[in-house]
XYZ file of C-alpha atoms in Angstrom:
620
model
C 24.984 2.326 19.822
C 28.032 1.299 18.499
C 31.370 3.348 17.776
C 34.756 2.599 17.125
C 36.197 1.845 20.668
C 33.370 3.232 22.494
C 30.160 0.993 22.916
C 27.532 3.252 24.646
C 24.817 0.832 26.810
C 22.422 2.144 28.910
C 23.345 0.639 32.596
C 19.875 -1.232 32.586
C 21.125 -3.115 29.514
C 24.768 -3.454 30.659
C 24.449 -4.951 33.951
C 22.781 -7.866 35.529
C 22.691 -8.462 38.807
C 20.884 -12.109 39.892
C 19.450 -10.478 43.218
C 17.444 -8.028 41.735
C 16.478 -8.991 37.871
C 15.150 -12.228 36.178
C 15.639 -13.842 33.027
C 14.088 -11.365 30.805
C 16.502 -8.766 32.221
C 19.357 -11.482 31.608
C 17.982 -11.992 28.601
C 18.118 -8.248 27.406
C 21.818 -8.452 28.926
C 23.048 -10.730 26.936
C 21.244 -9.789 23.745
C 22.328 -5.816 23.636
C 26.238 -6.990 24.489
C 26.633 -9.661 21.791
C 24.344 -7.070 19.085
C 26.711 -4.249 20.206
C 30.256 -5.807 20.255
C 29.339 -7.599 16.604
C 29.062 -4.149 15.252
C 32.850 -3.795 15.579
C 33.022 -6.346 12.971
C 29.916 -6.259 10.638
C 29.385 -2.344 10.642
C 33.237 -1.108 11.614
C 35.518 -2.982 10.035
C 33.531 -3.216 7.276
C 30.605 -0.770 6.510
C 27.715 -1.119 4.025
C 28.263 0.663 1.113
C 24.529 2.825 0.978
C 21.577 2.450 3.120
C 19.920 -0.137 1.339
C 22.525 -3.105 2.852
C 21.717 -1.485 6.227
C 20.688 -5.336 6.837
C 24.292 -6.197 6.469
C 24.784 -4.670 9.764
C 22.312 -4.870 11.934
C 21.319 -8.530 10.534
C 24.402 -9.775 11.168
C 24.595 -7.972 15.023
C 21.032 -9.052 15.569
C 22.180 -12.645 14.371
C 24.925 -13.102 16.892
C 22.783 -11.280 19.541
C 20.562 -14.566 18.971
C 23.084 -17.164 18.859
C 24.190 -15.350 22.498
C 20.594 -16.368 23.437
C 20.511 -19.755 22.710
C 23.705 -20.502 23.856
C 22.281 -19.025 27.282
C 18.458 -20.446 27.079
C 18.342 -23.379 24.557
C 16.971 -23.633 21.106
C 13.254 -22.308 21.563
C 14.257 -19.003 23.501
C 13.881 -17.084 20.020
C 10.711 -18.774 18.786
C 8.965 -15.318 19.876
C 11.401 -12.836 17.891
C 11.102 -15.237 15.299
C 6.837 -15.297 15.511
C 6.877 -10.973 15.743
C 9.633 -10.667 12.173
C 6.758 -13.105 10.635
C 4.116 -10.841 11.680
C 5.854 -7.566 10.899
C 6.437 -9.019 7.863
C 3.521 -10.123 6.742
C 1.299 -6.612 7.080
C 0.725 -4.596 3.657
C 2.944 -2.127 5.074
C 5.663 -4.250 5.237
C 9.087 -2.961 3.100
C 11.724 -5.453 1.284
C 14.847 -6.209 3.577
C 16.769 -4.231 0.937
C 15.940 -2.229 -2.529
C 18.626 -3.065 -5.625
C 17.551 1.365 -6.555
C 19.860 2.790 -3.947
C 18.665 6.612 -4.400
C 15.055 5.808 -3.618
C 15.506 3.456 -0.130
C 14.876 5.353 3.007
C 16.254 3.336 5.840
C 13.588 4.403 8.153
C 10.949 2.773 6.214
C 12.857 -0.048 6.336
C 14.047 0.289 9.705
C 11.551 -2.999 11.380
C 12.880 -5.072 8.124
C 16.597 -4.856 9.178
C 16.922 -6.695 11.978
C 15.293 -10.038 12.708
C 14.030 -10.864 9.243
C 17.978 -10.970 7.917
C 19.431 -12.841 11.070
C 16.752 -15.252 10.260
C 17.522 -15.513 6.334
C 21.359 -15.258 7.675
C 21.134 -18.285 9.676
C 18.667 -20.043 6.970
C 22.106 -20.043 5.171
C 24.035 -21.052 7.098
C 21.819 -24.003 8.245
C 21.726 -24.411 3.962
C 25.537 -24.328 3.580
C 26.650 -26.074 6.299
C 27.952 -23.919 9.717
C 32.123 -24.214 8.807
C 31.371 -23.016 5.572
C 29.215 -19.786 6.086
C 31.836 -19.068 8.964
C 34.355 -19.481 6.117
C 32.826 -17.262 3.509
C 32.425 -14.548 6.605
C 35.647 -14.412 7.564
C 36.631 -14.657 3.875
C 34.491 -11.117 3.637
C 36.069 -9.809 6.782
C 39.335 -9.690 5.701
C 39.033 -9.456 2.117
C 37.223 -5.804 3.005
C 38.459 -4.813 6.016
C 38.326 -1.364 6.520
C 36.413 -0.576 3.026
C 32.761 -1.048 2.102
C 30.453 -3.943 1.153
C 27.137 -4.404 -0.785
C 25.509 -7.851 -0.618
C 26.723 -9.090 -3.942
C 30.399 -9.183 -1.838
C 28.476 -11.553 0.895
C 27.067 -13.524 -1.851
C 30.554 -14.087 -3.794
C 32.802 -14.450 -0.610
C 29.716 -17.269 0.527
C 29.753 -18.667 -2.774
C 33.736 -19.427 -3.097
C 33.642 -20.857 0.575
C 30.787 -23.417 -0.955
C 32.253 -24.002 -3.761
C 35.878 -24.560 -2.306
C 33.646 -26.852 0.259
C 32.146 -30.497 -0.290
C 29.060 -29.067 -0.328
C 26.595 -29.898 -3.664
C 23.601 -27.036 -2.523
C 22.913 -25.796 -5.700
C 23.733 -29.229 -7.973
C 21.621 -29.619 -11.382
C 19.800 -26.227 -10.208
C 20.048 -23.033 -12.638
C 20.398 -20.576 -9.851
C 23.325 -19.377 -7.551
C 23.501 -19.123 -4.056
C 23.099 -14.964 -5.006
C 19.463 -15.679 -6.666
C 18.163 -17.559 -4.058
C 19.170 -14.866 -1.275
C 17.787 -12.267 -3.630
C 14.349 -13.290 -4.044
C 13.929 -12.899 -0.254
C 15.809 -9.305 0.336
C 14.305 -7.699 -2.847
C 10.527 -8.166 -1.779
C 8.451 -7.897 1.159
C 6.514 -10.956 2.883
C 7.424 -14.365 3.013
C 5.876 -17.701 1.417
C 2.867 -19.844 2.211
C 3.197 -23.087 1.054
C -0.053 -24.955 1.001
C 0.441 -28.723 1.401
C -2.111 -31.308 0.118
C -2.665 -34.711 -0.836
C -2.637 -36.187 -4.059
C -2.744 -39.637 -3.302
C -2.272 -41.529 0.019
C 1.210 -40.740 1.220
C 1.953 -38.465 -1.298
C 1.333 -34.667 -0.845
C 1.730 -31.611 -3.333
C 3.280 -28.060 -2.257
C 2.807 -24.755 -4.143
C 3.458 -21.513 -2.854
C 1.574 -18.462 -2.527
C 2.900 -15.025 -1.075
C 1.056 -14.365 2.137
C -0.132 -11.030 3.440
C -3.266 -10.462 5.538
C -5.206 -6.878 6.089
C -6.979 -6.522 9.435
C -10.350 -8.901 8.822
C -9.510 -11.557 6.158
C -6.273 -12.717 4.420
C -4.811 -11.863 0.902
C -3.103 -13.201 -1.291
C -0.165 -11.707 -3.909
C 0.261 -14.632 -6.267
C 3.165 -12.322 -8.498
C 5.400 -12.453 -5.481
C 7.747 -16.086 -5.711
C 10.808 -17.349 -3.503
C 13.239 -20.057 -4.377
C 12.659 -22.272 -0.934
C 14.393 -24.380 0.317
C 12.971 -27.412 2.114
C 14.899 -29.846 4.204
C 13.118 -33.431 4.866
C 14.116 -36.470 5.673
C 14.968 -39.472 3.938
C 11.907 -41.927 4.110
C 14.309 -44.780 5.034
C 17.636 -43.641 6.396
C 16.440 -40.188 8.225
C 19.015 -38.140 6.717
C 18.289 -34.872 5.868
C 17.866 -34.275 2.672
C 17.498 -30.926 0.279
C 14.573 -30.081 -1.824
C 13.753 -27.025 -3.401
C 10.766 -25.590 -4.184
C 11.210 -23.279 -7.140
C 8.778 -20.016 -8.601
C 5.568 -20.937 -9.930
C 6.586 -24.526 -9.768
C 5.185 -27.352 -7.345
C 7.235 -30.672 -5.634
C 5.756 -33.542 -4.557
C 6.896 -35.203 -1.125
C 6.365 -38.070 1.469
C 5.904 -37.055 4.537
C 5.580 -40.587 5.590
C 6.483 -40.673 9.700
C 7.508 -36.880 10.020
C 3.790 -35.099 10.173
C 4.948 -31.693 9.060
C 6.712 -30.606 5.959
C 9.301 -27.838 7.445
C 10.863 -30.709 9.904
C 14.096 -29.081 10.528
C 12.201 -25.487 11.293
C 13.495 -23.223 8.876
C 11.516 -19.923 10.051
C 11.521 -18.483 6.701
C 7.121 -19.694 5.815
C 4.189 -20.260 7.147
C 2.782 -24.185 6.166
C -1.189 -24.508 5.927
C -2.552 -28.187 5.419
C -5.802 -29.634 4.643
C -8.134 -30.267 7.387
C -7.639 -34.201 7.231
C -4.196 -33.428 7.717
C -4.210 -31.610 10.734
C -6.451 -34.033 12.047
C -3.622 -36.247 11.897
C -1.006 -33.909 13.153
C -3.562 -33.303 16.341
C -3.714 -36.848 17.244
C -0.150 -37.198 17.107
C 0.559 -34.142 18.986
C -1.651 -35.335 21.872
C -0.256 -39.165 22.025
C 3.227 -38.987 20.828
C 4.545 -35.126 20.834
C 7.828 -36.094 20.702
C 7.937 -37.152 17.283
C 7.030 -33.673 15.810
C 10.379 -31.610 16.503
C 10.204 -29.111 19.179
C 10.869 -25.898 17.075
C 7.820 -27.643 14.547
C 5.361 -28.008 17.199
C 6.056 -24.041 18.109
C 5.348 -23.238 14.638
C 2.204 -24.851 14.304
C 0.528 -23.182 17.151
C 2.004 -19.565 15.403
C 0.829 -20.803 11.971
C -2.629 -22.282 13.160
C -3.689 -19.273 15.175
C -2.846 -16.969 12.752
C -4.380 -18.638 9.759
C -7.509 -18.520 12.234
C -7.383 -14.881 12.744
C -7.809 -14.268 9.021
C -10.706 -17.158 8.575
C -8.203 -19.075 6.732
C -9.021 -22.082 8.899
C -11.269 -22.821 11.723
C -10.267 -21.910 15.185
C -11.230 -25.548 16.375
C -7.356 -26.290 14.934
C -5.133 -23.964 16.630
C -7.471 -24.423 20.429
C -6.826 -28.546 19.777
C -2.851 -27.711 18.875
C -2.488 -25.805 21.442
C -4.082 -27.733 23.928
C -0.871 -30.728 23.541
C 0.520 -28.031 25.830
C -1.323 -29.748 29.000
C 0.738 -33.091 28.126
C 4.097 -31.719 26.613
C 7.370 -32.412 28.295
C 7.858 -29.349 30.888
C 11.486 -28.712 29.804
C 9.719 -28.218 26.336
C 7.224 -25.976 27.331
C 9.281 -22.556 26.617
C 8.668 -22.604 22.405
C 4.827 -23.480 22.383
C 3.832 -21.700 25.504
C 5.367 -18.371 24.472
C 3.977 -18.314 21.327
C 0.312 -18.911 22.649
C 0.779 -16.637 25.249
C 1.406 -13.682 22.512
C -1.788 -14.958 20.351
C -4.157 -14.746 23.718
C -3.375 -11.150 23.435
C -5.249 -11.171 20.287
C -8.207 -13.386 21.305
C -8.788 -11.625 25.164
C -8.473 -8.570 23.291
C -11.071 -8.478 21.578
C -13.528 -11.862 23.510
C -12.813 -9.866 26.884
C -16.534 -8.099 26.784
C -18.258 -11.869 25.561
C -20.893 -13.074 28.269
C -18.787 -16.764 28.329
C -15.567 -14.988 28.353
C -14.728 -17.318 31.203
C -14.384 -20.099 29.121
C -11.719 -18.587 27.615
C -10.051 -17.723 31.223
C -10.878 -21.791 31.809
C -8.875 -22.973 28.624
C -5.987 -20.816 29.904
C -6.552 -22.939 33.359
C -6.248 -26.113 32.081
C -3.849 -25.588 29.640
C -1.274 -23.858 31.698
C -2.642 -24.486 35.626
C -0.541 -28.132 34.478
C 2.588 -26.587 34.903
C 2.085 -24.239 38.044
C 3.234 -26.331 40.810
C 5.989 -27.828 38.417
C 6.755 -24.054 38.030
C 6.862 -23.578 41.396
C 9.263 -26.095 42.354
C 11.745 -24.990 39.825
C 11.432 -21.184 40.529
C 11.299 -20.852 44.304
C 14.078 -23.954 44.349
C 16.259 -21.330 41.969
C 16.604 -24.176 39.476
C 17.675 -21.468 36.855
C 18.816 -24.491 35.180
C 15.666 -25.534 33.827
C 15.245 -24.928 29.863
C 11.949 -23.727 31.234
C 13.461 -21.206 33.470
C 11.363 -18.652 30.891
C 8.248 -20.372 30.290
C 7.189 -20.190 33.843
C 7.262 -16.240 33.427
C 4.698 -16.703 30.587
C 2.618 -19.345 32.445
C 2.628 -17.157 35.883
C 0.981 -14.050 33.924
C -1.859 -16.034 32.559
C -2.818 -17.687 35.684
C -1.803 -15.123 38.058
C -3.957 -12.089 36.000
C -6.659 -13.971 35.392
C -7.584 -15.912 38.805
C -5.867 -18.761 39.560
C -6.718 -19.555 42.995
C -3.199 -21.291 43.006
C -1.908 -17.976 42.168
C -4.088 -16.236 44.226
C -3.446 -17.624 47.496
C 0.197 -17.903 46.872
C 0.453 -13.915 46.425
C -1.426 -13.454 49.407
C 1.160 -15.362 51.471
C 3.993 -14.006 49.798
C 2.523 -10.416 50.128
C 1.675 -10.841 53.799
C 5.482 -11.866 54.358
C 6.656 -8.767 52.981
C 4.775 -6.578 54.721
C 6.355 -7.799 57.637
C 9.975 -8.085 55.678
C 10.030 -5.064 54.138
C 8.384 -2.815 55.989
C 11.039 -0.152 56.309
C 13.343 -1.580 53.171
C 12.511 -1.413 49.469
C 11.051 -4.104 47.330
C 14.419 -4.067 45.624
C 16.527 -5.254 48.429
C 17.442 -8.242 50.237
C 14.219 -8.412 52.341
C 12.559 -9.571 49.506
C 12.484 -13.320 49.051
C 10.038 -13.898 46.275
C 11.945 -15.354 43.016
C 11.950 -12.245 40.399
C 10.077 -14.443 37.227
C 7.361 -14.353 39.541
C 7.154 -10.834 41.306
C 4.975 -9.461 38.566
C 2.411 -11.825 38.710
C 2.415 -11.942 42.212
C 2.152 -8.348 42.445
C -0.647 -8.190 39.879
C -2.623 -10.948 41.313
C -3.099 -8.823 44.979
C -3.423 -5.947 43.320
C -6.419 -7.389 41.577
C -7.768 -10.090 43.443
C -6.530 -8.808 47.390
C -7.893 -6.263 49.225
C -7.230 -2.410 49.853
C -4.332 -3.077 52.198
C -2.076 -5.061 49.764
C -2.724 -2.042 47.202
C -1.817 0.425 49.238
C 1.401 -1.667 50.219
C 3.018 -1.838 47.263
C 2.019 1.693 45.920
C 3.957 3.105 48.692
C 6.448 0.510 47.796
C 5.844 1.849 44.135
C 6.673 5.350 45.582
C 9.747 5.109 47.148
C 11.199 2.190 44.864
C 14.587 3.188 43.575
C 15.844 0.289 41.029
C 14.159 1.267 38.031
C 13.375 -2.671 37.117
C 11.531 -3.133 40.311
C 9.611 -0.052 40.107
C 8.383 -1.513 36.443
C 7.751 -4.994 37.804
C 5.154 -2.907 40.761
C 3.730 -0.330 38.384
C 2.337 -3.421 35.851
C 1.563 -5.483 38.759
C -0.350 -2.254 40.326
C -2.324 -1.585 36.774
C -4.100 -4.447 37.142
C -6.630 -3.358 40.129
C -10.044 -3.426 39.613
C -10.779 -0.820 41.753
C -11.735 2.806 40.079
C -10.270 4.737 43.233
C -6.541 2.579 42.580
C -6.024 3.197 39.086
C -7.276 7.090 39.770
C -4.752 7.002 42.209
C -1.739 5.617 40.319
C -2.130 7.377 38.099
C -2.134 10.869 39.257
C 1.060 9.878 41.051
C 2.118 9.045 37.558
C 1.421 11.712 35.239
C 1.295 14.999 37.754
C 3.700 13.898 40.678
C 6.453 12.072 38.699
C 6.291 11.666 34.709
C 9.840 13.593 33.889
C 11.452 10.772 36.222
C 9.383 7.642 34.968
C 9.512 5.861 31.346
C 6.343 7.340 29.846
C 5.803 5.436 27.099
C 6.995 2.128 28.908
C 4.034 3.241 31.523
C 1.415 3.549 29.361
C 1.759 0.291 27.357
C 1.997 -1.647 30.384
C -1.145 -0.778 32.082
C -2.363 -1.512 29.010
C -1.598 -5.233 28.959
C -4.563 -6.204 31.448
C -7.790 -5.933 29.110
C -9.413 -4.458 31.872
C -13.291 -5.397 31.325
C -14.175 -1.611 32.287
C -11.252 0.594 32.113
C -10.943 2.894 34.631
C -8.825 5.061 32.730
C -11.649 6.990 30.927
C -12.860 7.985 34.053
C -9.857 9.529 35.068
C -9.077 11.261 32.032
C -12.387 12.990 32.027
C -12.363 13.816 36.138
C -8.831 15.429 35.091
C -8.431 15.847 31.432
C -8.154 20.007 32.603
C -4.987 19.704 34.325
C -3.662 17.147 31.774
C -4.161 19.603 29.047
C -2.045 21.956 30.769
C 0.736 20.511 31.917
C 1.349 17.463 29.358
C 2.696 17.821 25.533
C 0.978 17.078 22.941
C 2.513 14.059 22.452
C 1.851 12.498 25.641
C -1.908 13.266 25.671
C -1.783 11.213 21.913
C 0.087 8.671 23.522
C -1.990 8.274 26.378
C -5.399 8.442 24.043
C -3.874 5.666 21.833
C -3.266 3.528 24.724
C -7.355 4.660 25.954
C -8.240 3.895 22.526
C -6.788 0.056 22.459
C -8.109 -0.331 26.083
C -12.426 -0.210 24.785
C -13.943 -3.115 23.238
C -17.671 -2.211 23.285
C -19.212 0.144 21.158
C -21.181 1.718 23.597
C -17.850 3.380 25.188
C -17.089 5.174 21.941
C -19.137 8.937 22.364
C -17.459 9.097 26.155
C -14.067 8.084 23.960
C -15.134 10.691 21.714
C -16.546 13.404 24.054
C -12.358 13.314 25.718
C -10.976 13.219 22.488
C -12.859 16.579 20.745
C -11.523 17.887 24.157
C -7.935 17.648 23.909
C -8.405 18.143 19.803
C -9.711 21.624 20.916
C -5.955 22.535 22.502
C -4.120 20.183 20.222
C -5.635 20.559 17.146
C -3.476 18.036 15.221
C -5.394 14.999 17.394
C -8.252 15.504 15.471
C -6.958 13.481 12.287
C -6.600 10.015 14.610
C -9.960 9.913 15.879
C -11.262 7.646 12.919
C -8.729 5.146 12.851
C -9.193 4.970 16.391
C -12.816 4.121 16.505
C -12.560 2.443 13.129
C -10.629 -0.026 15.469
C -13.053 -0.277 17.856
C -15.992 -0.778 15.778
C -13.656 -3.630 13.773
C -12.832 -5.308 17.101
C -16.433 -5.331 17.530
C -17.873 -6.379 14.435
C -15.116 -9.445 14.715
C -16.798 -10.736 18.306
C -19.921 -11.012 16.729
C -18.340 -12.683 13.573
C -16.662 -14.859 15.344
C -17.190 -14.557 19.010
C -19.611 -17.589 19.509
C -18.232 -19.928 17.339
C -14.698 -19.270 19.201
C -16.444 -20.138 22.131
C -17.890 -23.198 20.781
C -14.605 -24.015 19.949
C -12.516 -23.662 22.984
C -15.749 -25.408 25.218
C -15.303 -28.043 22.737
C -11.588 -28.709 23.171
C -11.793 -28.077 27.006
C -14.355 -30.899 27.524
C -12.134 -33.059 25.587
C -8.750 -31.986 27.206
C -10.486 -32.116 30.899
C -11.008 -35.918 30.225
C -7.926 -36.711 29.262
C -6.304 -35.175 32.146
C -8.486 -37.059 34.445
C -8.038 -40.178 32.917
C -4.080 -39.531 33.563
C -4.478 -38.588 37.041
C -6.569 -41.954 36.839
């Protein structure tokens, strides 16, 4: 937290040390410092004047905690903070960045709503005003208010005379200030969906909708309107040009050579076409990628799979997106990979149980068994240089956790070597050659796929382990055994032997990552729910139930689910209240697969015949 003088970081945040963390750690580093040391501008020298401009702070921290990342990992290494705002955003639960009735806002509702969502509408305008500009109207605001307090109306004027005082023609023959347009995005929750069609060849229409989905099927909130603004190019020249798309009004545009409507990337909507239209932008992303911009071809795989998980469009169009991936440029990999990485969660969640199931694990093959060796060559070469430095974290999980014999055989060697290595020495020192962005997966692929010996390894490793980010890396990699008597095992050490020393919550949520097919974690809880009951709070036996609850995906494992939960509701009482929304979610994850399970299926089989020939025509 931040205090005048005296930043407090927690020593995992504040230092980074090459040797023993990877980029993520970096990554964290680098993020907490810049978010931190902002505050002693935006939040100390000058303070919001009530809650509701919280966002003044921590959206302007937040926003220099993500120019600190790009500066360190190129322009796609926030297209997943970007993706999770959108989809916090986009829930019925969602809250306005900001309320203009300052008595009623309670900043903890708000609290998810005032941090990435501003930085994002922050850096919208600047990329609207021009960059010397909005650094102009800040500083104007800095020292006009130094020491004194600030609502956003103050942002808004000291932006406005830096625009105004600037070349700049925004806001020519419009009716609205630079102060209406930010207010129609911190005053209501959600964000726009503009719908693009065509009217007539070469010309397409845009209207907007407000977009918010429930749990099965999307909704729509036609009262809610933003002023947008839309940057294109010029059809002949290239430039970019400003267009904006007003309330309850339409614009027509060419979209002539660019593909997509939001070519500079905005991040403040979600873009749905027609199905002609991504037909087009399909074929274009599998022959000439390059011509949809980078940031673009991120947001259509976000946009595409999550109009699919609300049956706003068939899931043939994100799995033929997405699939590009196979043939993309591999220092452009980061964006698109990252972001289809965090909607498998969402698919394997719930297709994990599906008798073809492995056609799912295939796709994930194909698509990202492309890059492995490339991976390889850049991580165990330490060419942290690489733009896709990051990527190759995201594409060893996938292959390593699900089978890759690549992967497979590669932890086996690597394994073997430490055992030899470090066989009186921790996993955290020197003895340990294998790159960090690749520990994980190498540890999880053993643990799964190796035999009793490599387990046993690196839970004694686990064990004595005394760097806390090692000891993380081995407990995920260890959570993904198949074996009953392992996870029995780790966890005992876990919850009887050492919980006041380890991150509980952190624990719990990682060993929940694997969508284990039959989770071995039910079994345990019953052989020792007893001596849980006892000697964990209440609060960690909801914790751990919640984490149970996400890890079943077949109804037939809701009365044992059941049976352990009436248990613990007998000494905690208060449980009892969750057990419906807890099956509820089960039973919806279930009714889902068979809505949608087979023709997913048919989808990805589809795509993967198509994307295997292609490949083999290019090895050809």
């Amino acid at each position: 937290m931040e205090n005048w003088g005296l930043i407090m970081i927690g020593s995992q945040q504040l230092f980074y040390n090459r040797h023993i963390a990877g980029p993520a750690e970096k990554r964290v580093t680098f993020e907490v410092l810049a978010h931190e040391i902002a505050h002693q501008w935006f939040g100390n020298l000058v303070t919001m004047k009530w809650w509701n401009n919280l966002w003044l702070n921590e959206g302007f921290a937040t926003m220099m905690a993500h120019k600190a990342v790009l500066e360190l990992f190129g322009p796609m290494s926030n297209a997943k903070s970007v993706a999770q705002s959108m989809r916090d955003d986009q829930v019925n639960s969602a809250f306005p960045i900001s309320r203009p009735d300052k008595p009623s806002f309670d900043p903890d509702d708000q609290f998810r709503t005032q941090y990435t969502k501003p930085s994002i509408l922050m850096m919208a305008t600047e990329n609207l005003v021009g960059k010397e500009t909005f650094r102009a109207g800040v500083s104007r605001l800095l020292k006009q208010f130094a020491y004194k307090n600030v609502d956003h109306t103050d942002l808004m004027e000291a932006l406005t005379y830096a625009h105004d005082s600037s070349a700049g023609n925004h806001f020519a023959g419009q009716s609205f200030s630079l102060n209406d347009f930010i207010s129609t995005w911190i005053y209501q929750p959600g964000f726009p969906l503009l719908n693009v069609t065509e009217r007539e060849p070469g010309v397409h229409v845009v209207s907007q909708i407000a977009f918010r989905y429930l749990t099965s099927k999307g909704r729509i909130d036609r009262h809610r309107q933003w002023k947008v603004p839309i940057f294109l190019r010029h059809p002949i020249t290239k430039a970019k040009e400003l267009k904006w798309l007003l309330e309850n009004e339409t614009m027509a545009v060419d979209l002539n050579d660019d593909y997509v409507l939001d070519y500079f990337g905005s991040n403040l909507f979600r873009v749905i076409y027609t199905e002609k239209h991504y037909s087009s932008i399909i074929e274009r992303l599998h022959t000439f990628p390059h011509e949809i911009p980078e940031q673009m071809r991120s947001r259509l795989v976000d946009d595409s799979f999550t109009f699919a998980e609300h049956d706003l469009i068939s899931y043939n169009v994100p799995w033929n997106i997405t699939a590009y991936i196979a043939v993309e440029k591999f220092e452009a990999i980061h964006g698109p990979a990252t972001i289809f990485s965090a909607h498998m969660d969402f698919v394997i969640s719930r297709l994990r149980p599906h008798e073809n199931f492995d056609v799912v694990i295939k796709y994930l093959h194909v698509v990202f068994g492309h890059w492995f060796n490339q991976c390889n060559r850049a991580i165990f070469g330490n060419d942290e240089s690489s733009t896709s430095y990051v990527a190759c974290e995201v594409i060893y999980k996938r292959l390593c956790t699900y089978g890759y014999s690549n992967c497979i055989e590669m932890a086996v060697k690597e394994v073997e070597k430490l055992m030899v290595n470090c066989a009186d020495d921790h996993l955290s020192s020197s003895c340990n050659h294998i790159p960090q962005i690749v520990r994980m997966p190498i540890y999880a692929a053993i643990s799964k796929y190796g035999d009793e010996r490599f387990f046993s390894f690196l839970y004694e490793k686990f064990i004595t382990e005394t760097y806390s980010a090692e000891k993380g890396k081995l407990w995920e990699g260890l959570a993904g055994s198949l074996r009953s008597e392992d996870i029995h095992r780790l966890w005992y050490y876990f919850l009887f032997k050492n919980r006041l020393s380890e991150p509980f919550r952190m624990r719990c949520v990682d060993y929940s990552k694997h969508y284990h097919f039959k989770t071995h974690l039910i079994s345990f809880i019953k052989k020792y729910l007893e001596k849980m009951l006892v000697e964990l709070a209440q609060d960690e036996i909801s914790f751990i139930l919640q984490v149970l609850s996400r890890s079943l995906f077949r109804q037939e494992e809701i009365p044992e689910f059941k049976e352990v939960f009436d248990k613990a509701s007998e000494k905690f009482p208060a449980l009892s209240a969750r057990l419906k929304s807890y099956i509820d979610r089960v039973t919806d994850v279930h009714k889902w697969r068979d809505r949608n399970g087979e023709n997913i299926i048919g989808n990805i089989s589809q795509v993967l015949d198509g994307l295997n020939k292609r490949i083999l025509i290019q090895i050809k």
